[in-house]
Amino acid sequence: MIRSFGDWDLAEECAQDAFERALQRWRLDRIPERPGAWLTTVARNRALDRLRRANTEVAKYEEVVMASPVDKPERDDSGVADDRLRLLFTCCHPALSLEAQVALTLRTLAGLTTAEIGRAFLVPEQTMAKRLLRAKSKIRNAAIPYRVPAGHLLPERTVAVLGVLYLLFNEGYSATSGVEVVRADLCAEAIRLGRLLVELMPDEPEALGLLALMLLQDARRAARVDDDGALVPLEEQDRKRWDKASIAEGSSILDAALRQGRPGPYRIQAAIAACHASAATPADTDWIEISLLYERLAQLVPSPVVELNRAVAVAMAQGPEAGLVIVDRIAASGGLPGYHLLAATRADLLRRLKRRGEAATAYEQALGLARTDAERSYLRRRLAEAARLP
C-alpha cells in the first residue's frame, strides 16, 4: 500500500479498514483462499475511493494498482525467506534518517505505540509524533519507493534492522508501561528475527552480538519478577531460575562474534550480559570488568543511559560514593529529564550511603516518574527500607 500510493497514513488507515472488514465478513463467510490478496484488494479499493471523494487525481494511482495485480507476487531478489524480516529490510529505507527508519518500522511492523517509541528514544510522545509525521511526509513528497531491496542492498540497511530488533527486544524485556514487566511475545519475536538475520548474514559480527545479547538477557526473564508480579533486582534474583541453555547458546554465539575483529556496541553489551550470566552468585560478579566494558561502550555510543549504567557498575566496583559522582554529573547535565531510572539509581546509592532523607526524596521522585505497576511496587518497598535507616 505504501509502495502503491506513496502516502503512509493513507496506506495504514486503509489497511486497518481492510482488517476490520475481514473480521466482519469472514465470521459470516469462509476465509478466502488467498486472504492476503483479499485484504490487499479491499485496502486498495478503499484508498482509491477516499482519493476520489477528496477530488484527488487518481488516474496515476489506478495505473499503478492495475500494473501490480494482487495475485502476482512482487519481484523479490532479496534472498530473505521470512516475510517479517523481508518487510523490516523494506521499511528501513536509507533515504530516511536512521532514527526515522527505526521509529517508523517499530510503529508499522512491531506495533509499538508512539509513546513507547518515544520512550525508547528518550523523547516525549509529542516530539516522536512530530518526527514520525515528518518522516511520512518525506516518503510522500520525495516519492521514496518502498520495495523489497535486492540482496546486494541489504548491508546498507542492516544497522537500522539491528536497531529495530534491539529496541523491540528492550520493550519486551522491560516494558515501559502497563501491568506486565516483561512482554514475552516481543522478546520471542525479536530473538526469532535475530536468528534469521544471523542465518542470512553469518559473517555480520554485530548481528551475532545482538543475538547473543538477547539470549543472555532473556535467560534471566523468569527470575525478574516474583510470584506476586513484583520486580526482583538482579542481585536478589534466584539464579537457579535462569535458563542455562540460553546462557550457553548466547555465550557460544558471543565467542564467535568476538573473534571477528574489534567489538561493536552490541558485542560489548553482550559481553556485559555474559559477565552477569557467568556469575554463580552476586558476589562473584566481575564489576571491574563490567565498568571497563561500559567505558568502552560509552566511547562508541556516547549516551547518558550508558553513563548511568556505568555509574551502577562503578558503584559496585568502587563503592556507592564513586557511582553517585557520575549520577550527579548526569543529572546536572540535564541529559535524562523525566527518566525514572536516573532518580531510582540515585536513590539506591543514597540508601546504600545511609543518607535517609535524600534517599527518600529521590525514591519519591522516581515513583512519580515510573510507568509500570511492578516498578512502582519495587520503589515503594525501597522507600520503606530507606525510611527505616538509622
C-alpha positions as semicolon CSV with decimal commas, in nm:
position;residue;x (nm);y (nm);z (nm)
1;M;0,000;0,000;0,000
2;I;0,281;0,242;0,082
3;R;0,456;0,144;-0,240
4;S;0,139;0,191;-0,447
5;F;0,015;0,521;-0,304
6;G;0,323;0,682;-0,150
7;D;0,115;0,801;0,145
8;W;0,198;0,629;0,473
9;D;-0,112;0,742;0,663
10;L;-0,350;0,656;0,378
11;A;-0,189;0,312;0,346
12;E;-0,206;0,244;0,717
13;E;-0,567;0,358;0,758
14;C;-0,693;0,165;0,456
15;A;-0,510;-0,150;0,560
16;Q;-0,676;-0,120;0,901
17;D;-1,013;-0,076;0,730
18;A;-0,949;-0,395;0,535
19;F;-0,866;-0,587;0,853
20;E;-1,182;-0,458;1,019
21;R;-1,394;-0,561;0,721
22;A;-1,232;-0,905;0,720
23;L;-1,322;-0,953;1,086
24;Q;-1,684;-0,877;0,998
25;R;-1,710;-1,070;0,672
26;W;-1,504;-1,376;0,748
27;R;-1,716;-1,457;1,051
28;L;-2,013;-1,492;0,817
29;D;-1,836;-1,622;0,507
30;R;-1,547;-1,860;0,496
31;I;-1,189;-1,734;0,490
32;P;-1,093;-1,679;0,123
33;E;-0,838;-1,899;-0,049
34;R;-0,592;-1,609;-0,072
35;P;-0,661;-1,393;0,235
36;G;-0,363;-1,169;0,168
37;A;-0,488;-1,091;-0,183
38;W;-0,839;-1,028;-0,045
39;L;-0,706;-0,781;0,211
40;T;-0,486;-0,605;-0,042
41;T;-0,771;-0,568;-0,291
42;V;-1,007;-0,426;-0,028
43;A;-0,741;-0,188;0,104
44;R;-0,652;-0,063;-0,245
45;N;-1,016;-0,008;-0,338
46;R;-1,075;0,176;-0,012
47;A;-0,776;0,403;-0,083
48;L;-0,896;0,481;-0,436
49;D;-1,245;0,561;-0,303
50;R;-1,102;0,802;-0,048
51;L;-0,889;0,973;-0,311
52;R;-1,192;1,015;-0,539
53;R;-1,400;1,165;-0,259
54;A;-1,118;1,408;-0,189
55;N;-1,127;1,510;-0,558
56;T;-0,771;1,387;-0,594
57;E;-0,634;1,287;-0,932
58;V;-0,644;0,907;-0,910
59;A;-0,550;0,804;-1,265
60;K;-0,183;0,758;-1,180
61;Y;-0,269;0,550;-0,875
62;E;-0,512;0,332;-1,070
63;E;-0,240;0,271;-1,326
64;V;-0,001;0,155;-1,055
65;V;-0,266;-0,065;-0,894
66;M;-0,364;-0,227;-1,225
67;A;0,002;-0,289;-1,307
68;S;0,051;-0,473;-0,977
69;P;-0,222;-0,738;-0,957
70;V;-0,261;-0,884;-0,610
71;D;-0,228;-1,243;-0,730
72;K;0,116;-1,171;-0,876
73;P;0,385;-1,155;-0,607
74;E;0,628;-0,867;-0,606
75;R;0,964;-0,941;-0,763
76;D;1,192;-1,041;-0,479
77;D;1,568;-1,061;-0,525
78;S;1,644;-1,014;-0,156
79;G;1,709;-1,376;-0,068
80;V;1,516;-1,322;0,257
81;A;1,264;-1,602;0,306
82;D;1,081;-1,475;0,616
83;D;0,800;-1,227;0,546
84;R;0,855;-1,020;0,861
85;L;1,231;-0,993;0,816
86;R;1,186;-0,901;0,449
87;L;0,946;-0,623;0,550
88;L;1,196;-0,499;0,808
89;F;1,455;-0,452;0,535
90;T;1,191;-0,290;0,314
91;C;1,087;-0,035;0,576
92;C;1,444;0,056;0,674
93;H;1,493;0,273;0,368
94;P;1,831;0,453;0,358
95;A;1,674;0,770;0,216
96;L;1,542;0,836;0,567
97;S;1,748;0,916;0,874
98;L;1,847;0,617;1,087
99;E;1,612;0,726;1,366
100;A;1,322;0,763;1,121
101;Q;1,387;0,420;0,972
102;V;1,386;0,254;1,313
103;A;1,091;0,452;1,452
104;L;0,863;0,402;1,151
105;T;0,943;0,030;1,139
106;L;0,869;-0,012;1,509
107;R;0,539;0,169;1,459
108;T;0,427;-0,018;1,149
109;L;0,567;-0,369;1,179
110;A;0,626;-0,414;1,550
111;G;0,304;-0,244;1,657
112;L;0,466;-0,026;1,923
113;T;0,275;0,288;2,013
114;T;0,414;0,634;1,951
115;A;0,452;0,676;2,329
116;E;0,653;0,352;2,356
117;I;0,877;0,453;2,066
118;G;0,927;0,795;2,223
119;R;1,038;0,635;2,548
120;A;1,277;0,409;2,356
121;F;1,439;0,722;2,209
122;L;1,404;0,914;2,539
123;V;1,189;1,186;2,390
124;P;0,831;1,295;2,474
125;E;0,545;1,130;2,285
126;Q;0,455;1,459;2,115
127;T;0,812;1,502;1,990
128;M;0,818;1,150;1,848
129;A;0,478;1,202;1,684
130;K;0,615;1,509;1,502
131;R;0,925;1,316;1,391
132;L;0,711;1,032;1,256
133;L;0,492;1,282;1,073
134;R;0,795;1,447;0,912
135;A;0,930;1,108;0,803
136;K;0,595;1,009;0,649
137;S;0,578;1,343;0,469
138;K;0,925;1,287;0,327
139;I;0,820;0,946;0,196
140;R;0,522;1,106;0,020
141;N;0,686;1,425;-0,105
142;A;1,012;1,263;-0,221
143;A;0,827;0,962;-0,365
144;I;1,057;0,724;-0,178
145;P;0,992;0,377;-0,325
146;Y;0,903;0,108;-0,073
147;R;1,009;-0,210;-0,247
148;V;1,180;-0,525;-0,122
149;P;1,551;-0,448;-0,168
150;A;1,776;-0,669;-0,376
151;G;2,020;-0,886;-0,185
152;H;2,322;-0,665;-0,257
153;L;2,139;-0,368;-0,095
154;L;2,071;-0,542;0,237
155;P;2,402;-0,444;0,407
156;E;2,326;-0,070;0,385
157;R;2,006;-0,135;0,582
158;T;2,147;-0,375;0,840
159;V;2,230;-0,113;1,103
160;A;1,868;0,004;1,108
161;V;1,732;-0,352;1,117
162;L;1,957;-0,428;1,413
163;G;1,829;-0,112;1,584
164;V;1,468;-0,222;1,533
165;L;1,533;-0,567;1,681
166;Y;1,726;-0,419;1,974
167;L;1,450;-0,174;2,070
168;L;1,179;-0,433;2,008
169;F;1,351;-0,671;2,248
170;N;1,407;-0,394;2,503
171;E;1,036;-0,309;2,507
172;G;0,961;-0,677;2,557
173;Y;1,222;-0,734;2,826
174;S;1,142;-0,420;3,022
175;A;0,802;-0,282;2,925
176;T;0,777;0,094;2,952
177;S;0,412;0,094;3,059
178;G;0,130;-0,130;3,173
179;V;0,091;-0,406;3,428
180;E;0,347;-0,655;3,298
181;V;0,721;-0,604;3,339
182;V;0,801;-0,848;3,058
183;R;0,620;-0,885;2,725
184;A;0,735;-1,231;2,633
185;D;0,585;-1,218;2,284
186;L;0,803;-0,923;2,184
187;C;1,115;-1,090;2,328
188;A;1,042;-1,412;2,141
189;E;0,978;-1,234;1,811
190;A;1,296;-1,026;1,838
191;I;1,502;-1,339;1,910
192;R;1,335;-1,527;1,624
193;L;1,415;-1,250;1,380
194;G;1,766;-1,223;1,523
195;R;1,825;-1,591;1,448
196;L;1,700;-1,545;1,092
197;L;1,924;-1,242;1,045
198;V;2,227;-1,441;1,160
199;E;2,136;-1,720;0,917
200;L;2,110;-1,462;0,640
201;M;2,432;-1,281;0,741
202;P;2,652;-1,530;0,928
203;D;2,957;-1,307;0,886
204;E;2,793;-0,994;1,031
205;P;2,953;-0,972;1,378
206;E;2,707;-0,721;1,523
207;A;2,413;-0,943;1,423
208;L;2,582;-1,223;1,617
209;G;2,643;-0,984;1,905
210;L;2,282;-0,873;1,918
211;L;2,151;-1,230;1,912
212;A;2,393;-1,324;2,191
213;L;2,282;-1,020;2,392
214;M;1,913;-1,103;2,357
215;L;1,965;-1,468;2,453
216;L;2,175;-1,381;2,758
217;Q;1,926;-1,120;2,875
218;D;1,623;-1,336;2,806
219;A;1,779;-1,618;3,009
220;R;1,704;-1,414;3,324
221;R;1,343;-1,339;3,233
222;A;1,177;-1,595;3,464
223;A;1,360;-1,459;3,768
224;R;1,285;-1,091;3,709
225;V;0,950;-1,093;3,887
226;D;0,830;-1,283;4,195
227;D;0,508;-1,482;4,230
228;D;0,318;-1,160;4,302
229;G;0,450;-0,991;3,989
230;A;0,686;-0,762;4,181
231;L;1,016;-0,664;4,022
232;V;1,319;-0,855;4,156
233;P;1,653;-0,670;4,119
234;L;1,947;-0,859;3,971
235;E;2,131;-0,912;4,299
236;E;1,820;-1,070;4,457
237;Q;1,724;-1,300;4,170
238;D;1,713;-1,677;4,216
239;R;1,985;-1,777;3,971
240;K;1,861;-2,135;3,964
241;R;1,570;-1,999;3,760
242;W;1,799;-1,863;3,491
243;D;1,781;-2,053;3,163
244;K;2,113;-2,236;3,141
245;A;2,057;-2,346;2,781
246;S;2,005;-1,986;2,667
247;I;2,314;-1,875;2,859
248;A;2,523;-2,149;2,697
249;E;2,394;-2,066;2,350
250;G;2,436;-1,692;2,397
251;S;2,789;-1,735;2,531
252;S;2,886;-1,957;2,237
253;I;2,749;-1,706;1,985
254;L;2,928;-1,424;2,166
255;D;3,259;-1,611;2,145
256;A;3,212;-1,643;1,769
257;A;3,123;-1,274;1,740
258;L;3,424;-1,157;1,942
259;R;3,658;-1,347;1,711
260;Q;3,551;-1,118;1,425
261;G;3,755;-0,807;1,488
262;R;3,709;-0,506;1,711
263;P;3,383;-0,532;1,912
264;G;3,095;-0,301;1,831
265;P;2,816;-0,182;2,063
266;Y;2,606;-0,499;2,056
267;R;2,902;-0,727;2,118
268;I;3,016;-0,512;2,410
269;Q;2,667;-0,520;2,563
270;A;2,658;-0,896;2,513
271;A;2,993;-0,924;2,692
272;I;2,844;-0,729;2,985
273;A;2,544;-0,963;2,991
274;A;2,780;-1,260;2,985
275;C;2,963;-1,128;3,292
276;H;2,634;-1,131;3,481
277;A;2,526;-1,468;3,342
278;S;2,853;-1,640;3,434
279;A;2,847;-1,525;3,799
280;A;2,721;-1,807;4,023
281;T;2,639;-1,557;4,299
282;P;2,607;-1,177;4,308
283;A;2,942;-1,160;4,492
284;D;3,110;-1,340;4,200
285;T;3,015;-1,067;3,952
286;D;3,321;-0,905;3,795
287;W;3,210;-0,544;3,838
288;I;3,552;-0,407;3,748
289;E;3,533;-0,577;3,408
290;I;3,175;-0,459;3,361
291;S;3,268;-0,098;3,441
292;L;3,552;-0,115;3,188
293;L;3,318;-0,257;2,924
294;Y;3,073;0,027;2,985
295;E;3,360;0,271;2,947
296;R;3,439;0,122;2,605
297;L;3,070;0,130;2,513
298;A;3,049;0,498;2,609
299;Q;3,334;0,574;2,370
300;L;3,145;0,410;2,083
301;V;2,794;0,525;2,176
302;P;2,810;0,840;2,389
303;S;2,483;0,836;2,579
304;P;2,360;0,940;2,924
305;V;2,192;0,598;2,957
306;V;2,525;0,423;2,901
307;E;2,682;0,659;3,156
308;L;2,408;0,576;3,405
309;N;2,474;0,205;3,363
310;R;2,846;0,271;3,402
311;A;2,771;0,459;3,724
312;V;2,600;0,150;3,866
313;A;2,897;-0,068;3,772
314;V;3,144;0,181;3,920
315;A;2,939;0,196;4,239
316;M;2,954;-0,182;4,269
317;A;3,326;-0,192;4,193
318;Q;3,448;0,112;4,388
319;G;3,166;0,198;4,626
320;P;2,841;0,398;4,610
321;E;3,012;0,735;4,655
322;A;3,206;0,689;4,330
323;G;2,890;0,596;4,143
324;L;2,699;0,889;4,290
325;V;2,953;1,134;4,148
326;I;2,872;1,007;3,796
327;V;2,497;1,007;3,859
328;D;2,502;1,364;3,986
329;R;2,704;1,470;3,685
330;I;2,440;1,317;3,453
331;A;2,160;1,490;3,645
332;A;2,342;1,824;3,630
333;S;2,384;1,793;3,253
334;G;2,007;1,758;3,205
335;G;2,063;1,462;2,974
336;L;1,784;1,241;3,111
337;P;1,489;1,461;3,201
338;G;1,194;1,265;3,337
339;Y;1,386;0,936;3,329
340;H;1,276;0,742;3,635
341;L;1,582;0,515;3,640
342;L;1,808;0,815;3,696
343;A;1,616;0,908;4,011
344;A;1,588;0,542;4,116
345;T;1,963;0,484;4,075
346;R;2,046;0,798;4,272
347;A;1,802;0,690;4,543
348;D;1,959;0,346;4,568
349;L;2,309;0,488;4,602
350;L;2,193;0,734;4,868
351;R;2,022;0,449;5,054
352;R;2,343;0,247;5,049
353;L;2,523;0,553;5,186
354;K;2,258;0,571;5,465
355;R;2,156;0,922;5,363
356;R;1,795;0,858;5,460
357;G;1,626;1,189;5,383
358;E;1,789;1,235;5,044
359;A;1,722;0,872;4,953
360;A;1,353;0,905;5,042
361;T;1,319;1,221;4,832
362;A;1,483;1,052;4,534
363;Y;1,264;0,742;4,568
364;E;0,953;0,960;4,576
365;Q;1,073;1,136;4,261
366;A;1,130;0,801;4,090
367;L;0,785;0,682;4,199
368;G;0,627;0,981;4,034
369;L;0,802;0,902;3,706
370;A;0,772;0,519;3,697
371;R;0,522;0,382;3,447
372;T;0,471;0,014;3,536
373;D;0,299;-0,130;3,842
374;A;0,591;-0,362;3,913
375;E;0,842;-0,077;3,915
376;R;0,623;0,131;4,142
377;S;0,583;-0,163;4,381
378;Y;0,960;-0,212;4,392
379;L;1,023;0,159;4,454
380;R;0,769;0,169;4,737
381;R;0,949;-0,121;4,903
382;R;1,283;0,056;4,872
383;L;1,129;0,378;5,003
384;A;1,008;0,193;5,312
385;E;1,358;0,050;5,363
386;A;1,508;0,396;5,337
387;A;1,263;0,526;5,597
388;R;1,387;0,261;5,842
389;L;1,750;0,366;5,813
390;P;1,908;0,483;6,141
